[in-house]
Amino acid sequence: MIEDINRDVFVRIQTDLLVVGDSIMTDRHHASNGNYEDDDPQNQIGGIIPAFPLSGWLRHGMEEVVHKYDGTACHPGEASANFMKSDVYERDLDDGYHEKGACTDNPKEDDGCVVFDLFGGFGGVPGKVMRRPIKFNPVRSSVDYTRGQAEGHYRRLNRNIVSRNREDNREPLRNAEVDAVANLDGCWHLSFRETKPEFIGLLAESIDFLDLHKTDFMHQLGGARNFGAGIVDCHLINPLYEERELKRVFDRGKGNTNKMDEKDDQWAEEYRPAFVEALEERIGEGP
């Protein structure tokens, strides 16, 4: 069954507001005409959301799924790292993690646990899933969903910390600028260097977990979480879809074809259960 799955899969991403600190890279330096004022609500600025916050968000969801199936996940940090909090590593190990790389004697020959197998990063071993950045554009017709792009509207926001004394009349004490993308709607492109049933099963389960827990502080994406940013509606787009069917998902004037409905039934009744079963078996083998 795994041979029917393409190495490239897509995750539908929708959020009202996304704030990822200084990680948003805009295309303002390309501007020769048009409206590229970053504080104008009608600007035409596009850009890139790097894969770093997206990868951490996805990995955290995957780790929670591994815990759900009574497994331990590879810690994202090395035991010898200089962490900002004392005993943090030991506390994580008591909370469903094992030391990074402890699941394999030889990282270049053994796959280790499923999280290590996917993300790598120890002993010079690359992970088997490549997380791409998301390119966004405010003009929907310029968005190529087959390349993992999204419609999104960039704005630089100003936040003032003001005096609380009545005689100061709310005089600003400090100004902070925030890069934000609003009304983000598109998809995230993931590429597997090697496809395994348990990889697809873990991806499907983790995306469902993140969607279910999207308002949990720990599972929002990016910053400004107390202000409603990073609440992401997400789902795995059917990996059985062909490119033209993927485009149709984002065509608001069209619905599913009969063939797409058939593939949805196949995915739900045959493929996904088999891949999740493979995931359970892999986790059951231990780290």
Short mmCIF file of N, CA, C and O in Angstrom, two decimals, residues 10-72:
data_model
loop_
_atom_site.label_atom_id
_atom_site.label_comp_id
_atom_site.label_asym_id
_atom_site.label_seq_id
_atom_site.Cartn_x
_atom_site.Cartn_y
_atom_site.Cartn_z
N PHE A 10 0.91 16.94 1.63
CA PHE A 10 0.54 18.33 1.92
C PHE A 10 -0.41 18.39 3.12
O PHE A 10 -1.33 17.58 3.23
N VAL A 11 -0.15 19.36 3.98
CA VAL A 11 -0.99 19.59 5.15
C VAL A 11 -1.73 20.91 4.97
O VAL A 11 -1.11 21.94 4.72
N ARG A 12 -3.05 20.87 5.07
CA ARG A 12 -3.85 22.10 4.96
C ARG A 12 -3.66 22.92 6.24
O ARG A 12 -3.81 22.41 7.35
N ILE A 13 -3.32 24.18 6.07
CA ILE A 13 -3.06 25.09 7.19
C ILE A 13 -3.97 26.31 7.06
O ILE A 13 -3.97 26.98 6.03
N GLN A 14 -4.74 26.59 8.10
CA GLN A 14 -5.58 27.79 8.13
C GLN A 14 -5.49 28.41 9.53
O GLN A 14 -5.67 27.71 10.53
N THR A 15 -5.20 29.71 9.58
CA THR A 15 -5.17 30.40 10.86
C THR A 15 -5.50 31.87 10.66
O THR A 15 -5.15 32.46 9.63
N ASP A 16 -6.20 32.44 11.63
CA ASP A 16 -6.57 33.86 11.54
C ASP A 16 -5.37 34.76 11.74
O ASP A 16 -5.27 35.83 11.14
N LEU A 17 -4.44 34.34 12.61
CA LEU A 17 -3.29 35.19 12.93
C LEU A 17 -2.10 34.33 13.29
O LEU A 17 -2.22 33.39 14.08
N LEU A 18 -0.96 34.65 12.69
CA LEU A 18 0.27 33.92 12.97
C LEU A 18 1.38 34.92 13.28
O LEU A 18 1.64 35.83 12.50
N VAL A 19 2.01 34.74 14.43
CA VAL A 19 3.13 35.59 14.85
C VAL A 19 4.29 34.67 15.20
O VAL A 19 4.19 33.87 16.13
N VAL A 20 5.37 34.75 14.44
CA VAL A 20 6.53 33.89 14.71
C VAL A 20 7.77 34.74 14.94
O VAL A 20 8.84 34.48 14.41
N GLY A 21 7.61 35.79 15.75
CA GLY A 21 8.75 36.62 16.12
C GLY A 21 9.37 37.28 14.90
O GLY A 21 8.69 37.83 14.05
N ASP A 22 10.70 37.21 14.82
CA ASP A 22 11.40 37.85 13.70
C ASP A 22 11.69 36.85 12.58
O ASP A 22 12.56 37.08 11.75
N SER A 23 10.95 35.74 12.56
CA SER A 23 11.25 34.69 11.60
C SER A 23 10.59 34.87 10.24
O SER A 23 10.91 34.18 9.30
N ILE A 24 9.60 35.77 10.14
CA ILE A 24 8.94 36.00 8.85
C ILE A 24 9.88 36.81 7.96
O ILE A 24 10.36 37.87 8.35
N MET A 25 10.14 36.30 6.77
CA MET A 25 10.99 37.01 5.81
C MET A 25 10.12 37.52 4.68
O MET A 25 9.43 36.74 4.01
N THR A 26 10.12 38.82 4.48
CA THR A 26 9.26 39.42 3.47
C THR A 26 10.02 39.69 2.18
O THR A 26 11.25 39.65 2.14
N ASP A 27 9.25 39.99 1.12
CA ASP A 27 9.86 40.28 -0.18
C ASP A 27 9.88 41.79 -0.45
O ASP A 27 9.89 42.21 -1.60
N ARG A 28 9.91 42.61 0.59
CA ARG A 28 9.86 44.06 0.40
C ARG A 28 11.03 44.57 -0.43
O ARG A 28 10.92 45.58 -1.12
N HIS A 29 12.16 43.90 -0.37
CA HIS A 29 13.34 44.37 -1.11
C HIS A 29 13.16 44.20 -2.62
O HIS A 29 13.93 44.73 -3.40
N HIS A 30 12.12 43.46 -3.04
CA HIS A 30 11.84 43.32 -4.47
C HIS A 30 10.95 44.45 -4.99
O HIS A 30 10.70 44.55 -6.18
N ALA A 31 10.46 45.26 -4.07
CA ALA A 31 9.44 46.23 -4.44
C ALA A 31 10.01 47.34 -5.33
O ALA A 31 10.94 48.04 -4.95
N SER A 32 9.42 47.50 -6.49
CA SER A 32 9.77 48.62 -7.35
C SER A 32 8.57 49.52 -7.56
O SER A 32 8.71 50.69 -7.87
N ASN A 33 7.38 48.96 -7.38
CA ASN A 33 6.17 49.77 -7.42
C ASN A 33 5.10 49.05 -6.61
O ASN A 33 5.32 47.99 -6.06
N GLY A 34 3.94 49.64 -6.53
CA GLY A 34 2.88 49.04 -5.72
C GLY A 34 3.00 49.46 -4.27
O GLY A 34 3.86 50.27 -3.89
N ASN A 35 2.16 48.89 -3.44
CA ASN A 35 2.09 49.27 -2.02
C ASN A 35 2.88 48.28 -1.18
O ASN A 35 2.44 47.16 -0.95
N TYR A 36 4.04 48.68 -0.71
CA TYR A 36 4.88 47.82 0.11
C TYR A 36 5.17 48.45 1.47
O TYR A 36 6.22 48.22 2.06
N GLU A 37 4.24 49.27 1.97
CA GLU A 37 4.38 49.84 3.30
C GLU A 37 3.94 48.80 4.32
O GLU A 37 2.79 48.35 4.32
N ASP A 38 4.86 48.42 5.21
CA ASP A 38 4.58 47.28 6.09
C ASP A 38 3.50 47.53 7.12
O ASP A 38 2.96 46.59 7.70
N ASP A 39 3.16 48.82 7.37
CA ASP A 39 2.12 49.09 8.35
C ASP A 39 0.79 49.48 7.69
O ASP A 39 -0.15 49.89 8.36
N ASP A 40 0.72 49.35 6.37
CA ASP A 40 -0.51 49.65 5.65
C ASP A 40 -1.36 48.38 5.55
O ASP A 40 -0.87 47.35 5.08
N PRO A 41 -2.62 48.42 5.98
CA PRO A 41 -3.44 47.21 5.95
C PRO A 41 -3.72 46.69 4.55
O PRO A 41 -4.16 45.55 4.39
N GLN A 42 -3.46 47.50 3.52
CA GLN A 42 -3.70 47.04 2.15
C GLN A 42 -2.40 46.85 1.38
O GLN A 42 -2.37 46.95 0.16
N ASN A 43 -1.34 46.56 2.09
CA ASN A 43 -0.06 46.37 1.41
C ASN A 43 -0.07 45.09 0.58
O ASN A 43 -0.94 44.23 0.73
N GLN A 44 0.89 44.97 -0.31
CA GLN A 44 0.99 43.82 -1.21
C GLN A 44 2.23 42.97 -0.89
O GLN A 44 2.80 42.34 -1.77
N ILE A 45 2.61 42.97 0.36
CA ILE A 45 3.83 42.27 0.76
C ILE A 45 3.57 40.77 0.89
O ILE A 45 2.61 40.34 1.53
N GLY A 46 4.43 39.99 0.26
CA GLY A 46 4.43 38.54 0.44
C GLY A 46 5.70 38.16 1.19
O GLY A 46 6.48 39.01 1.61
N GLY A 47 5.92 36.88 1.35
CA GLY A 47 7.13 36.46 2.04
C GLY A 47 7.15 34.98 2.32
O GLY A 47 6.44 34.20 1.69
N ILE A 48 7.98 34.62 3.28
CA ILE A 48 8.19 33.21 3.62
C ILE A 48 8.08 33.02 5.13
O ILE A 48 8.63 33.81 5.91
N ILE A 49 7.36 31.99 5.52
CA ILE A 49 7.35 31.54 6.91
C ILE A 49 8.32 30.37 6.98
O ILE A 49 8.07 29.31 6.39
N PRO A 50 9.47 30.53 7.64
CA PRO A 50 10.47 29.46 7.68
C PRO A 50 9.92 28.18 8.31
O PRO A 50 8.94 28.20 9.05
N ALA A 51 10.59 27.10 8.01
CA ALA A 51 10.12 25.79 8.49
C ALA A 51 10.43 25.55 9.96
O ALA A 51 9.89 24.61 10.54
N PHE A 52 11.29 26.38 10.57
CA PHE A 52 11.71 26.10 11.95
C PHE A 52 10.55 26.05 12.94
O PHE A 52 10.40 25.05 13.66
N PRO A 53 9.70 27.09 13.02
CA PRO A 53 8.58 26.98 13.96
C PRO A 53 7.58 25.91 13.56
O PRO A 53 6.99 25.24 14.42
N LEU A 54 7.38 25.73 12.26
CA LEU A 54 6.46 24.70 11.78
C LEU A 54 6.95 23.31 12.16
O LEU A 54 6.17 22.45 12.60
N SER A 55 8.26 23.09 12.01
CA SER A 55 8.83 21.78 12.33
C SER A 55 8.70 21.47 13.82
O SER A 55 8.34 20.34 14.20
N GLY A 56 8.97 22.46 14.67
CA GLY A 56 8.85 22.24 16.11
C GLY A 56 7.42 21.95 16.51
O GLY A 56 7.15 21.09 17.37
N TRP A 57 6.49 22.65 15.89
CA TRP A 57 5.05 22.44 16.15
C TRP A 57 4.64 21.02 15.76
O TRP A 57 3.97 20.32 16.52
N LEU A 58 5.07 20.58 14.57
CA LEU A 58 4.72 19.23 14.11
C LEU A 58 5.38 18.17 14.98
O LEU A 58 4.75 17.18 15.37
N ARG A 59 6.66 18.37 15.29
CA ARG A 59 7.37 17.37 16.09
C ARG A 59 6.72 17.20 17.46
O ARG A 59 6.59 16.08 17.95
N HIS A 60 6.31 18.31 18.06
CA HIS A 60 5.67 18.21 19.37
C HIS A 60 4.39 17.38 19.28
O HIS A 60 4.10 16.56 20.15
N GLY A 61 3.63 17.58 18.20
CA GLY A 61 2.43 16.78 18.00
C GLY A 61 2.75 15.31 17.82
O GLY A 61 2.06 14.43 18.35
N MET A 62 3.82 15.02 17.07
CA MET A 62 4.22 13.63 16.86
C MET A 62 4.67 12.98 18.16
O MET A 62 4.36 11.81 18.43
N GLU A 63 5.39 13.73 18.98
CA GLU A 63 5.83 13.19 20.27
C GLU A 63 4.64 12.82 21.15
O GLU A 63 4.64 11.78 21.83
N GLU A 64 3.60 13.66 21.12
CA GLU A 64 2.42 13.38 21.93
C GLU A 64 1.71 12.11 21.44
O GLU A 64 1.17 11.35 22.24
N VAL A 65 1.71 11.89 20.13
CA VAL A 65 1.09 10.67 19.60
C VAL A 65 1.88 9.44 20.04
O VAL A 65 1.30 8.41 20.43
N VAL A 66 3.21 9.53 20.01
CA VAL A 66 4.05 8.42 20.47
C VAL A 66 3.74 8.12 21.94
O VAL A 66 3.62 6.96 22.34
N HIS A 67 3.58 9.17 22.74
CA HIS A 67 3.24 8.97 24.16
C HIS A 67 1.88 8.29 24.30
O HIS A 67 1.69 7.44 25.18
N LYS A 68 0.95 8.67 23.43
CA LYS A 68 -0.40 8.09 23.50
C LYS A 68 -0.36 6.58 23.31
O LYS A 68 -1.16 5.84 23.89
N TYR A 69 0.59 6.12 22.48
CA TYR A 69 0.73 4.68 22.24
C TYR A 69 1.76 4.04 23.17
O TYR A 69 2.33 3.00 22.85
N ASP A 70 2.00 4.71 24.32
CA ASP A 70 2.87 4.17 25.37
C ASP A 70 4.32 4.01 24.94
O ASP A 70 5.02 3.10 25.41
N GLY A 71 4.77 4.88 24.05
CA GLY A 71 6.17 4.87 23.65
C GLY A 71 6.89 6.10 24.19
O GLY A 71 6.26 7.03 24.70
N THR A 72 8.21 6.09 24.10
CA THR A 72 8.99 7.27 24.45
C THR A 72 9.56 7.86 23.17
O THR A 72 9.88 7.14 22.22
#
